[in-house]
């Protein structure tokens, strides 16, 4: 994944932010929206594109654009910096391959502990029953 190429492929757009902030919010465009076309990207291989599409399918539009936005700050510059950071982090997480699970058998002691706890639970419930005279 080449970050420089990725950021060149992204389209940034500043729009009006919602929420509290009074007059400032109504007249400034501080919210930043990032749009990135996944199939046309030269920064990722085909395998990586498929993995990203699978992991981030809920953020991908019908036009195959990945859309991410940020409006946490009242500063457009801070929002853009945070957005780029989150976008790259999101892609890194999507591209990370999960570790293969190694099959292991339970140890003898773990089996004994499990059986002992089952016996204790069984005895506890037996003690709750009415006595049989």
JSON list of N, CA and C in Angstrom, two decimals, residues 16-96:
[
{"chain": "A", "resi": 16, "resn": "UNK", "atom": "N", "xyz": [-20.73, 21.95, 4.88]},
{"chain": "A", "resi": 16, "resn": "UNK", "atom": "CA", "xyz": [-21.17, 22.52, 6.16]},
{"chain": "A", "resi": 16, "resn": "UNK", "atom": "C", "xyz": [-21.41, 21.41, 7.15]},
{"chain": "A", "resi": 17, "resn": "UNK", "atom": "N", "xyz": [-20.94, 21.64, 8.35]},
{"chain": "A", "resi": 17, "resn": "UNK", "atom": "CA", "xyz": [-21.06, 20.67, 9.43]},
{"chain": "A", "resi": 17, "resn": "UNK", "atom": "C", "xyz": [-22.37, 20.87, 10.16]},
{"chain": "A", "resi": 18, "resn": "UNK", "atom": "N", "xyz": [-22.89, 19.80, 10.75]},
{"chain": "A", "resi": 18, "resn": "UNK", "atom": "CA", "xyz": [-24.11, 19.90, 11.54]},
{"chain": "A", "resi": 18, "resn": "UNK", "atom": "C", "xyz": [-23.75, 19.98, 13.02]},
{"chain": "A", "resi": 19, "resn": "UNK", "atom": "N", "xyz": [-24.74, 20.19, 13.85]},
{"chain": "A", "resi": 19, "resn": "UNK", "atom": "CA", "xyz": [-24.53, 20.17, 15.29]},
{"chain": "A", "resi": 19, "resn": "UNK", "atom": "C", "xyz": [-24.32, 21.54, 15.89]},
{"chain": "A", "resi": 20, "resn": "UNK", "atom": "N", "xyz": [-23.96, 21.60, 17.18]},
{"chain": "A", "resi": 20, "resn": "UNK", "atom": "CA", "xyz": [-23.83, 22.87, 17.88]},
{"chain": "A", "resi": 20, "resn": "UNK", "atom": "C", "xyz": [-22.65, 23.69, 17.38]},
{"chain": "A", "resi": 21, "resn": "UNK", "atom": "N", "xyz": [-22.72, 24.96, 17.59]},
{"chain": "A", "resi": 21, "resn": "UNK", "atom": "CA", "xyz": [-21.63, 25.85, 17.16]},
{"chain": "A", "resi": 21, "resn": "UNK", "atom": "C", "xyz": [-22.14, 27.22, 16.81]},
{"chain": "A", "resi": 22, "resn": "UNK", "atom": "N", "xyz": [-23.47, 27.39, 16.82]},
{"chain": "A", "resi": 22, "resn": "UNK", "atom": "CA", "xyz": [-24.05, 28.70, 16.59]},
{"chain": "A", "resi": 22, "resn": "UNK", "atom": "C", "xyz": [-23.85, 29.19, 15.17]},
{"chain": "A", "resi": 23, "resn": "UNK", "atom": "N", "xyz": [-23.61, 30.49, 15.06]},
{"chain": "A", "resi": 23, "resn": "UNK", "atom": "CA", "xyz": [-23.49, 31.14, 13.77]},
{"chain": "A", "resi": 23, "resn": "UNK", "atom": "C", "xyz": [-22.30, 30.61, 12.97]},
{"chain": "A", "resi": 24, "resn": "UNK", "atom": "N", "xyz": [-21.26, 30.23, 13.66]},
{"chain": "A", "resi": 24, "resn": "UNK", "atom": "CA", "xyz": [-20.04, 29.75, 13.00]},
{"chain": "A", "resi": 24, "resn": "UNK", "atom": "C", "xyz": [-20.34, 28.57, 12.09]},
{"chain": "A", "resi": 25, "resn": "UNK", "atom": "N", "xyz": [-21.16, 27.63, 12.58]},
{"chain": "A", "resi": 25, "resn": "UNK", "atom": "CA", "xyz": [-21.49, 26.42, 11.82]},
{"chain": "A", "resi": 25, "resn": "UNK", "atom": "C", "xyz": [-22.28, 26.77, 10.57]},
{"chain": "A", "resi": 26, "resn": "UNK", "atom": "N", "xyz": [-23.13, 27.78, 10.67]},
{"chain": "A", "resi": 26, "resn": "UNK", "atom": "CA", "xyz": [-24.02, 28.12, 9.55]},
{"chain": "A", "resi": 26, "resn": "UNK", "atom": "C", "xyz": [-23.30, 28.79, 8.39]},
{"chain": "A", "resi": 27, "resn": "UNK", "atom": "N", "xyz": [-22.11, 29.33, 8.62]},
{"chain": "A", "resi": 27, "resn": "UNK", "atom": "CA", "xyz": [-21.46, 30.08, 7.54]},
{"chain": "A", "resi": 27, "resn": "UNK", "atom": "C", "xyz": [-20.12, 29.50, 7.09]},
{"chain": "A", "resi": 28, "resn": "UNK", "atom": "N", "xyz": [-19.61, 28.47, 7.76]},
{"chain": "A", "resi": 28, "resn": "UNK", "atom": "CA", "xyz": [-18.31, 27.91, 7.36]},
{"chain": "A", "resi": 28, "resn": "UNK", "atom": "C", "xyz": [-18.44, 26.43, 7.02]},
{"chain": "A", "resi": 29, "resn": "UNK", "atom": "N", "xyz": [-17.62, 25.98, 6.12]},
{"chain": "A", "resi": 29, "resn": "UNK", "atom": "CA", "xyz": [-17.61, 24.56, 5.72]},
{"chain": "A", "resi": 29, "resn": "UNK", "atom": "C", "xyz": [-16.43, 23.89, 6.39]},
{"chain": "A", "resi": 30, "resn": "UNK", "atom": "N", "xyz": [-16.68, 23.32, 7.57]},
{"chain": "A", "resi": 30, "resn": "UNK", "atom": "CA", "xyz": [-15.59, 22.70, 8.33]},
{"chain": "A", "resi": 30, "resn": "UNK", "atom": "C", "xyz": [-15.57, 21.19, 8.20]},
{"chain": "A", "resi": 31, "resn": "UNK", "atom": "N", "xyz": [-16.69, 20.58, 7.89]},
{"chain": "A", "resi": 31, "resn": "UNK", "atom": "CA", "xyz": [-16.74, 19.13, 7.74]},
{"chain": "A", "resi": 31, "resn": "UNK", "atom": "C", "xyz": [-16.00, 18.75, 6.46]},
{"chain": "A", "resi": 32, "resn": "UNK", "atom": "N", "xyz": [-15.16, 17.70, 6.53]},
{"chain": "A", "resi": 32, "resn": "UNK", "atom": "CA", "xyz": [-14.39, 17.26, 5.36]},
{"chain": "A", "resi": 32, "resn": "UNK", "atom": "C", "xyz": [-14.84, 15.85, 4.99]},
{"chain": "A", "resi": 33, "resn": "UNK", "atom": "N", "xyz": [-15.14, 15.67, 3.70]},
{"chain": "A", "resi": 33, "resn": "UNK", "atom": "CA", "xyz": [-15.58, 14.37, 3.20]},
{"chain": "A", "resi": 33, "resn": "UNK", "atom": "C", "xyz": [-14.53, 13.86, 2.21]},
{"chain": "A", "resi": 34, "resn": "UNK", "atom": "N", "xyz": [-14.08, 12.63, 2.43]},
{"chain": "A", "resi": 34, "resn": "UNK", "atom": "CA", "xyz": [-13.09, 12.00, 1.56]},
{"chain": "A", "resi": 34, "resn": "UNK", "atom": "C", "xyz": [-13.81, 10.97, 0.69]},
{"chain": "A", "resi": 35, "resn": "UNK", "atom": "N", "xyz": [-13.55, 11.01, -0.60]},
{"chain": "A", "resi": 35, "resn": "UNK", "atom": "CA", "xyz": [-14.12, 10.04, -1.53]},
{"chain": "A", "resi": 35, "resn": "UNK", "atom": "C", "xyz": [-12.98, 9.40, -2.30]},
{"chain": "A", "resi": 36, "resn": "UNK", "atom": "N", "xyz": [-12.95, 8.07, -2.33]},
{"chain": "A", "resi": 36, "resn": "UNK", "atom": "CA", "xyz": [-11.85, 7.34, -2.97]},
{"chain": "A", "resi": 36, "resn": "UNK", "atom": "C", "xyz": [-12.44, 6.21, -3.81]},
{"chain": "A", "resi": 37, "resn": "UNK", "atom": "N", "xyz": [-12.08, 6.17, -5.09]},
{"chain": "A", "resi": 37, "resn": "UNK", "atom": "CA", "xyz": [-12.57, 5.14, -5.99]},
{"chain": "A", "resi": 37, "resn": "UNK", "atom": "C", "xyz": [-11.71, 3.89, -5.85]},
{"chain": "A", "resi": 38, "resn": "UNK", "atom": "N", "xyz": [-12.31, 2.84, -5.34]},
{"chain": "A", "resi": 38, "resn": "UNK", "atom": "CA", "xyz": [-11.58, 1.61, -5.04]},
{"chain": "A", "resi": 38, "resn": "UNK", "atom": "C", "xyz": [-11.12, 0.85, -6.29]},
{"chain": "A", "resi": 39, "resn": "UNK", "atom": "N", "xyz": [-11.97, 0.58, -7.28]},
{"chain": "A", "resi": 39, "resn": "UNK", "atom": "CA", "xyz": [-11.51, -0.22, -8.43]},
{"chain": "A", "resi": 39, "resn": "UNK", "atom": "C", "xyz": [-10.44, 0.47, -9.28]},
{"chain": "A", "resi": 40, "resn": "UNK", "atom": "N", "xyz": [-10.44, 1.81, -9.33]},
{"chain": "A", "resi": 40, "resn": "UNK", "atom": "CA", "xyz": [-9.48, 2.53, -10.17]},
{"chain": "A", "resi": 40, "resn": "UNK", "atom": "C", "xyz": [-8.16, 2.81, -9.47]},
{"chain": "A", "resi": 41, "resn": "UNK", "atom": "N", "xyz": [-8.00, 2.35, -8.25]},
{"chain": "A", "resi": 41, "resn": "UNK", "atom": "CA", "xyz": [-6.81, 2.66, -7.47]},
{"chain": "A", "resi": 41, "resn": "UNK", "atom": "C", "xyz": [-5.58, 1.92, -7.99]},
{"chain": "A", "resi": 42, "resn": "UNK", "atom": "N", "xyz": [-4.48, 2.67, -8.10]},
{"chain": "A", "resi": 42, "resn": "UNK", "atom": "CA", "xyz": [-3.21, 2.06, -8.53]},
{"chain": "A", "resi": 42, "resn": "UNK", "atom": "C", "xyz": [-2.34, 1.72, -7.33]},
{"chain": "A", "resi": 43, "resn": "UNK", "atom": "N", "xyz": [-2.76, 2.13, -6.14]},
{"chain": "A", "resi": 43, "resn": "UNK", "atom": "CA", "xyz": [-1.96, 1.93, -4.93]},
{"chain": "A", "resi": 43, "resn": "UNK", "atom": "C", "xyz": [-2.11, 0.52, -4.36]},
{"chain": "A", "resi": 44, "resn": "UNK", "atom": "N", "xyz": [-3.18, -0.19, -4.75]},
{"chain": "A", "resi": 44, "resn": "UNK", "atom": "CA", "xyz": [-3.44, -1.52, -4.19]},
{"chain": "A", "resi": 44, "resn": "UNK", "atom": "C", "xyz": [-3.46, -2.57, -5.30]},
{"chain": "A", "resi": 45, "resn": "UNK", "atom": "N", "xyz": [-3.09, -3.79, -4.93]},
{"chain": "A", "resi": 45, "resn": "UNK", "atom": "CA", "xyz": [-3.18, -4.91, -5.87]},
{"chain": "A", "resi": 45, "resn": "UNK", "atom": "C", "xyz": [-4.63, -5.40, -5.90]},
{"chain": "A", "resi": 46, "resn": "UNK", "atom": "N", "xyz": [-4.95, -6.28, -6.83]},
{"chain": "A", "resi": 46, "resn": "UNK", "atom": "CA", "xyz": [-6.32, -6.79, -6.96]},
{"chain": "A", "resi": 46, "resn": "UNK", "atom": "C", "xyz": [-6.75, -7.56, -5.71]},
{"chain": "A", "resi": 47, "resn": "UNK", "atom": "N", "xyz": [-5.84, -8.32, -5.14]},
{"chain": "A", "resi": 47, "resn": "UNK", "atom": "CA", "xyz": [-6.13, -9.08, -3.91]},
{"chain": "A", "resi": 47, "resn": "UNK", "atom": "C", "xyz": [-6.44, -8.12, -2.76]},
{"chain": "A", "resi": 48, "resn": "UNK", "atom": "N", "xyz": [-5.66, -7.06, -2.65]},
{"chain": "A", "resi": 48, "resn": "UNK", "atom": "CA", "xyz": [-5.88, -6.08, -1.58]},
{"chain": "A", "resi": 48, "resn": "UNK", "atom": "C", "xyz": [-7.20, -5.35, -1.80]},
{"chain": "A", "resi": 49, "resn": "UNK", "atom": "N", "xyz": [-7.53, -5.05, -3.04]},
{"chain": "A", "resi": 49, "resn": "UNK", "atom": "CA", "xyz": [-8.81, -4.38, -3.33]},
{"chain": "A", "resi": 49, "resn": "UNK", "atom": "C", "xyz": [-9.99, -5.25, -2.91]},
{"chain": "A", "resi": 50, "resn": "UNK", "atom": "N", "xyz": [-9.89, -6.55, -3.18]},
{"chain": "A", "resi": 50, "resn": "UNK", "atom": "CA", "xyz": [-10.96, -7.47, -2.79]},
{"chain": "A", "resi": 50, "resn": "UNK", "atom": "C", "xyz": [-11.10, -7.52, -1.27]},
{"chain": "A", "resi": 51, "resn": "UNK", "atom": "N", "xyz": [-9.98, -7.56, -0.56]},
{"chain": "A", "resi": 51, "resn": "UNK", "atom": "CA", "xyz": [-10.01, -7.61, 0.89]},
{"chain": "A", "resi": 51, "resn": "UNK", "atom": "C", "xyz": [-10.63, -6.33, 1.46]},
{"chain": "A", "resi": 52, "resn": "UNK", "atom": "N", "xyz": [-10.24, -5.18, 0.90]},
{"chain": "A", "resi": 52, "resn": "UNK", "atom": "CA", "xyz": [-10.80, -3.90, 1.37]},
{"chain": "A", "resi": 52, "resn": "UNK", "atom": "C", "xyz": [-12.30, -3.85, 1.07]},
{"chain": "A", "resi": 53, "resn": "UNK", "atom": "N", "xyz": [-12.69, -4.31, -0.10]},
{"chain": "A", "resi": 53, "resn": "UNK", "atom": "CA", "xyz": [-14.11, -4.30, -0.47]},
{"chain": "A", "resi": 53, "resn": "UNK", "atom": "C", "xyz": [-14.92, -5.17, 0.48]},
{"chain": "A", "resi": 54, "resn": "UNK", "atom": "N", "xyz": [-14.37, -6.30, 0.86]},
{"chain": "A", "resi": 54, "resn": "UNK", "atom": "CA", "xyz": [-15.05, -7.22, 1.77]},
{"chain": "A", "resi": 54, "resn": "UNK", "atom": "C", "xyz": [-15.17, -6.63, 3.17]},
{"chain": "A", "resi": 55, "resn": "UNK", "atom": "N", "xyz": [-14.08, -6.05, 3.67]},
{"chain": "A", "resi": 55, "resn": "UNK", "atom": "CA", "xyz": [-14.06, -5.55, 5.04]},
{"chain": "A", "resi": 55, "resn": "UNK", "atom": "C", "xyz": [-14.82, -4.22, 5.20]},
{"chain": "A", "resi": 56, "resn": "UNK", "atom": "N", "xyz": [-14.76, -3.36, 4.19]},
{"chain": "A", "resi": 56, "resn": "UNK", "atom": "CA", "xyz": [-15.37, -2.02, 4.30]},
{"chain": "A", "resi": 56, "resn": "UNK", "atom": "C", "xyz": [-16.60, -1.88, 3.40]},
{"chain": "A", "resi": 57, "resn": "UNK", "atom": "N", "xyz": [-17.31, -2.96, 3.16]},
{"chain": "A", "resi": 57, "resn": "UNK", "atom": "CA", "xyz": [-18.45, -2.93, 2.23]},
{"chain": "A", "resi": 57, "resn": "UNK", "atom": "C", "xyz": [-19.56, -1.99, 2.71]},
{"chain": "A", "resi": 58, "resn": "UNK", "atom": "N", "xyz": [-19.68, -1.79, 4.03]},
{"chain": "A", "resi": 58, "resn": "UNK", "atom": "CA", "xyz": [-20.73, -0.91, 4.54]},
{"chain": "A", "resi": 58, "resn": "UNK", "atom": "C", "xyz": [-20.43, 0.57, 4.28]},
{"chain": "A", "resi": 59, "resn": "UNK", "atom": "N", "xyz": [-19.21, 0.92, 3.92]},
{"chain": "A", "resi": 59, "resn": "UNK", "atom": "CA", "xyz": [-18.84, 2.31, 3.64]},
{"chain": "A", "resi": 59, "resn": "UNK", "atom": "C", "xyz": [-18.67, 2.58, 2.15]},
{"chain": "A", "resi": 60, "resn": "UNK", "atom": "N", "xyz": [-18.85, 1.55, 1.33]},
{"chain": "A", "resi": 60, "resn": "UNK", "atom": "CA", "xyz": [-18.65, 1.69, -0.11]},
{"chain": "A", "resi": 60, "resn": "UNK", "atom": "C", "xyz": [-20.00, 1.91, -0.79]},
{"chain": "A", "resi": 61, "resn": "UNK", "atom": "N", "xyz": [-20.06, 2.93, -1.66]},
{"chain": "A", "resi": 61, "resn": "UNK", "atom": "CA", "xyz": [-21.30, 3.27, -2.36]},
{"chain": "A", "resi": 61, "resn": "UNK", "atom": "C", "xyz": [-21.51, 2.36, -3.57]},
{"chain": "A", "resi": 62, "resn": "UNK", "atom": "N", "xyz": [-22.63, 2.56, -4.25]},
{"chain": "A", "resi": 62, "resn": "UNK", "atom": "CA", "xyz": [-22.94, 1.78, -5.45]},
{"chain": "A", "resi": 62, "resn": "UNK", "atom": "C", "xyz": [-21.94, 2.07, -6.57]},
{"chain": "A", "resi": 63, "resn": "UNK", "atom": "N", "xyz": [-21.37, 3.28, -6.56]},
{"chain": "A", "resi": 63, "resn": "UNK", "atom": "CA", "xyz": [-20.38, 3.67, -7.57]},
{"chain": "A", "resi": 63, "resn": "UNK", "atom": "C", "xyz": [-18.98, 3.17, -7.25]},
{"chain": "A", "resi": 64, "resn": "UNK", "atom": "N", "xyz": [-18.87, 2.30, -6.22]},
{"chain": "A", "resi": 64, "resn": "UNK", "atom": "CA", "xyz": [-17.59, 1.73, -5.78]},
{"chain": "A", "resi": 64, "resn": "UNK", "atom": "C", "xyz": [-16.65, 2.79, -5.19]},
{"chain": "A", "resi": 65, "resn": "UNK", "atom": "N", "xyz": [-17.22, 3.82, -4.59]},
{"chain": "A", "resi": 65, "resn": "UNK", "atom": "CA", "xyz": [-16.42, 4.85, -3.90]},
{"chain": "A", "resi": 65, "resn": "UNK", "atom": "C", "xyz": [-16.47, 4.60, -2.40]},
{"chain": "A", "resi": 66, "resn": "UNK", "atom": "N", "xyz": [-15.34, 4.69, -1.77]},
{"chain": "A", "resi": 66, "resn": "UNK", "atom": "CA", "xyz": [-15.26, 4.61, -0.32]},
{"chain": "A", "resi": 66, "resn": "UNK", "atom": "C", "xyz": [-15.42, 6.03, 0.20]},
{"chain": "A", "resi": 67, "resn": "UNK", "atom": "N", "xyz": [-16.41, 6.27, 1.04]},
{"chain": "A", "resi": 67, "resn": "UNK", "atom": "CA", "xyz": [-16.71, 7.62, 1.53]},
{"chain": "A", "resi": 67, "resn": "UNK", "atom": "C", "xyz": [-16.52, 7.64, 3.04]},
{"chain": "A", "resi": 68, "resn": "UNK", "atom": "N", "xyz": [-15.69, 8.60, 3.49]},
{"chain": "A", "resi": 68, "resn": "UNK", "atom": "CA", "xyz": [-15.41, 8.78, 4.91]},
{"chain": "A", "resi": 68, "resn": "UNK", "atom": "C", "xyz": [-15.48, 10.27, 5.19]},
{"chain": "A", "resi": 69, "resn": "UNK", "atom": "N", "xyz": [-16.01, 10.64, 6.37]},
{"chain": "A", "resi": 69, "resn": "UNK", "atom": "CA", "xyz": [-16.10, 12.06, 6.71]},
{"chain": "A", "resi": 69, "resn": "UNK", "atom": "C", "xyz": [-15.64, 12.30, 8.14]},
{"chain": "A", "resi": 70, "resn": "UNK", "atom": "N", "xyz": [-15.32, 13.55, 8.43]},
{"chain": "A", "resi": 70, "resn": "UNK", "atom": "CA", "xyz": [-14.89, 13.95, 9.77]},
{"chain": "A", "resi": 70, "resn": "UNK", "atom": "C", "xyz": [-15.36, 15.37, 10.03]},
{"chain": "A", "resi": 71, "resn": "UNK", "atom": "N", "xyz": [-16.04, 15.57, 11.17]},
{"chain": "A", "resi": 71, "resn": "UNK", "atom": "CA", "xyz": [-16.49, 16.91, 11.56]},
{"chain": "A", "resi": 71, "resn": "UNK", "atom": "C", "xyz": [-16.36, 17.14, 13.06]},
{"chain": "A", "resi": 72, "resn": "UNK", "atom": "N", "xyz": [-15.34, 16.53, 13.67]},
{"chain": "A", "resi": 72, "resn": "UNK", "atom": "CA", "xyz": [-15.17, 16.62, 15.12]},
{"chain": "A", "resi": 72, "resn": "UNK", "atom": "C", "xyz": [-14.67, 17.99, 15.57]},
{"chain": "A", "resi": 73, "resn": "UNK", "atom": "N", "xyz": [-13.88, 18.62, 14.75]},
{"chain": "A", "resi": 73, "resn": "UNK", "atom": "CA", "xyz": [-13.28, 19.90, 15.13]},
{"chain": "A", "resi": 73, "resn": "UNK", "atom": "C", "xyz": [-13.99, 21.04, 14.41]},
{"chain": "A", "resi": 74, "resn": "UNK", "atom": "N", "xyz": [-13.78, 22.27, 14.90]},
{"chain": "A", "resi": 74, "resn": "UNK", "atom": "CA", "xyz": [-14.34, 23.44, 14.22]},
{"chain": "A", "resi": 74, "resn": "UNK", "atom": "C", "xyz": [-13.36, 23.97, 13.17]},
{"chain": "A", "resi": 75, "resn": "UNK", "atom": "N", "xyz": [-12.23, 23.30, 13.03]},
{"chain": "A", "resi": 75, "resn": "UNK", "atom": "CA", "xyz": [-11.21, 23.71, 12.05]},
{"chain": "A", "resi": 75, "resn": "UNK", "atom": "C", "xyz": [-11.20, 22.72, 10.89]},
{"chain": "A", "resi": 76, "resn": "UNK", "atom": "N", "xyz": [-11.29, 23.24, 9.68]},
{"chain": "A", "resi": 76, "resn": "UNK", "atom": "CA", "xyz": [-11.28, 22.40, 8.48]},
{"chain": "A", "resi": 76, "resn": "UNK", "atom": "C", "xyz": [-9.95, 21.66, 8.35]},
{"chain": "A", "resi": 77, "resn": "UNK", "atom": "N", "xyz": [-8.86, 22.33, 8.66]},
{"chain": "A", "resi": 77, "resn": "UNK", "atom": "CA", "xyz": [-7.53, 21.72, 8.55]},
{"chain": "A", "resi": 77, "resn": "UNK", "atom": "C", "xyz": [-7.38, 20.54, 9.52]},
{"chain": "A", "resi": 78, "resn": "UNK", "atom": "N", "xyz": [-7.80, 20.74, 10.77]},
{"chain": "A", "resi": 78, "resn": "UNK", "atom": "CA", "xyz": [-7.71, 19.65, 11.76]},
{"chain": "A", "resi": 78, "resn": "UNK", "atom": "C", "xyz": [-8.59, 18.48, 11.35]},
{"chain": "A", "resi": 79, "resn": "UNK", "atom": "N", "xyz": [-9.76, 18.78, 10.82]},
{"chain": "A", "resi": 79, "resn": "UNK", "atom": "CA", "xyz": [-10.66, 17.71, 10.36]},
{"chain": "A", "resi": 79, "resn": "UNK", "atom": "C", "xyz": [-10.03, 16.93, 9.21]},
{"chain": "A", "resi": 80, "resn": "UNK", "atom": "N", "xyz": [-9.36, 17.63, 8.30]},
{"chain": "A", "resi": 80, "resn": "UNK", "atom": "CA", "xyz": [-8.74, 16.94, 7.16]},
{"chain": "A", "resi": 80, "resn": "UNK", "atom": "C", "xyz": [-7.59, 16.05, 7.63]},
{"chain": "A", "resi": 81, "resn": "UNK", "atom": "N", "xyz": [-6.77, 16.58, 8.55]},
{"chain": "A", "resi": 81, "resn": "UNK", "atom": "CA", "xyz": [-5.66, 15.78, 9.07]},
{"chain": "A", "resi": 81, "resn": "UNK", "atom": "C", "xyz": [-6.17, 14.53, 9.78]},
{"chain": "A", "resi": 82, "resn": "UNK", "atom": "N", "xyz": [-7.20, 14.69, 10.61]},
{"chain": "A", "resi": 82, "resn": "UNK", "atom": "CA", "xyz": [-7.76, 13.55, 11.33]},
{"chain": "A", "resi": 82, "resn": "UNK", "atom": "C", "xyz": [-8.39, 12.56, 10.36]},
{"chain": "A", "resi": 83, "resn": "UNK", "atom": "N", "xyz": [-9.02, 13.08, 9.31]},
{"chain": "A", "resi": 83, "resn": "UNK", "atom": "CA", "xyz": [-9.66, 12.22, 8.32]},
{"chain": "A", "resi": 83, "resn": "UNK", "atom": "C", "xyz": [-8.63, 11.38, 7.58]},
{"chain": "A", "resi": 84, "resn": "UNK", "atom": "N", "xyz": [-7.54, 11.98, 7.17]},
{"chain": "A", "resi": 84, "resn": "UNK", "atom": "CA", "xyz": [-6.47, 11.25, 6.46]},
{"chain": "A", "resi": 84, "resn": "UNK", "atom": "C", "xyz": [-5.90, 10.16, 7.37]},
{"chain": "A", "resi": 85, "resn": "UNK", "atom": "N", "xyz": [-5.67, 10.52, 8.62]},
{"chain": "A", "resi": 85, "resn": "UNK", "atom": "CA", "xyz": [-5.12, 9.55, 9.59]},
{"chain": "A", "resi": 85, "resn": "UNK", "atom": "C", "xyz": [-6.08, 8.36, 9.77]},
{"chain": "A", "resi": 86, "resn": "UNK", "atom": "N", "xyz": [-7.37, 8.66, 9.95]},
{"chain": "A", "resi": 86, "resn": "UNK", "atom": "CA", "xyz": [-8.37, 7.60, 10.14]},
{"chain": "A", "resi": 86, "resn": "UNK", "atom": "C", "xyz": [-8.53, 6.75, 8.88]},
{"chain": "A", "resi": 87, "resn": "UNK", "atom": "N", "xyz": [-8.48, 7.38, 7.71]},
{"chain": "A", "resi": 87, "resn": "UNK", "atom": "CA", "xyz": [-8.62, 6.67, 6.44]},
{"chain": "A", "resi": 87, "resn": "UNK", "atom": "C", "xyz": [-7.49, 5.66, 6.27]},
{"chain": "A", "resi": 88, "resn": "UNK", "atom": "N", "xyz": [-6.25, 6.11, 6.52]},
{"chain": "A", "resi": 88, "resn": "UNK", "atom": "CA", "xyz": [-5.10, 5.21, 6.37]},
{"chain": "A", "resi": 88, "resn": "UNK", "atom": "C", "xyz": [-5.14, 4.08, 7.40]},
{"chain": "A", "resi": 89, "resn": "UNK", "atom": "N", "xyz": [-5.55, 4.42, 8.62]},
{"chain": "A", "resi": 89, "resn": "UNK", "atom": "CA", "xyz": [-5.67, 3.41, 9.68]},
{"chain": "A", "resi": 89, "resn": "UNK", "atom": "C", "xyz": [-6.74, 2.38, 9.31]},
{"chain": "A", "resi": 90, "resn": "UNK", "atom": "N", "xyz": [-7.84, 2.85, 8.76]},
{"chain": "A", "resi": 90, "resn": "UNK", "atom": "CA", "xyz": [-8.93, 1.98, 8.36]},
{"chain": "A", "resi": 90, "resn": "UNK", "atom": "C", "xyz": [-8.48, 1.01, 7.26]},
{"chain": "A", "resi": 91, "resn": "UNK", "atom": "N", "xyz": [-7.73, 1.53, 6.30]},
{"chain": "A", "resi": 91, "resn": "UNK", "atom": "CA", "xyz": [-7.23, 0.66, 5.22]},
{"chain": "A", "resi": 91, "resn": "UNK", "atom": "C", "xyz": [-6.22, -0.35, 5.74]},
{"chain": "A", "resi": 92, "resn": "UNK", "atom": "N", "xyz": [-5.35, 0.08, 6.65]},
{"chain": "A", "resi": 92, "resn": "UNK", "atom": "CA", "xyz": [-4.36, -0.85, 7.22]},
{"chain": "A", "resi": 92, "resn": "UNK", "atom": "C", "xyz": [-5.06, -1.98, 7.95]},
{"chain": "A", "resi": 93, "resn": "UNK", "atom": "N", "xyz": [-6.11, -1.65, 8.72]},
{"chain": "A", "resi": 93, "resn": "UNK", "atom": "CA", "xyz": [-6.86, -2.68, 9.44]},
{"chain": "A", "resi": 93, "resn": "UNK", "atom": "C", "xyz": [-7.54, -3.64, 8.47]},
{"chain": "A", "resi": 94, "resn": "UNK", "atom": "N", "xyz": [-8.09, -3.09, 7.39]},
{"chain": "A", "resi": 94, "resn": "UNK", "atom": "CA", "xyz": [-8.79, -3.92, 6.41]},
{"chain": "A", "resi": 94, "resn": "UNK", "atom": "C", "xyz": [-7.83, -4.84, 5.67]},
{"chain": "A", "resi": 95, "resn": "UNK", "atom": "N", "xyz": [-6.59, -4.38, 5.48]},
{"chain": "A", "resi": 95, "resn": "UNK", "atom": "CA", "xyz": [-5.61, -5.19, 4.74]},
{"chain": "A", "resi": 95, "resn": "UNK", "atom": "C", "xyz": [-4.88, -6.20, 5.61]},
{"chain": "A", "resi": 96, "resn": "UNK", "atom": "N", "xyz": [-4.97, -6.04, 6.92]},
{"chain": "A", "resi": 96, "resn": "UNK", "atom": "CA", "xyz": [-4.26, -6.94, 7.83]},
{"chain": "A", "resi": 96, "resn": "UNK", "atom": "C", "xyz": [-4.89, -8.33, 7.78]}
]
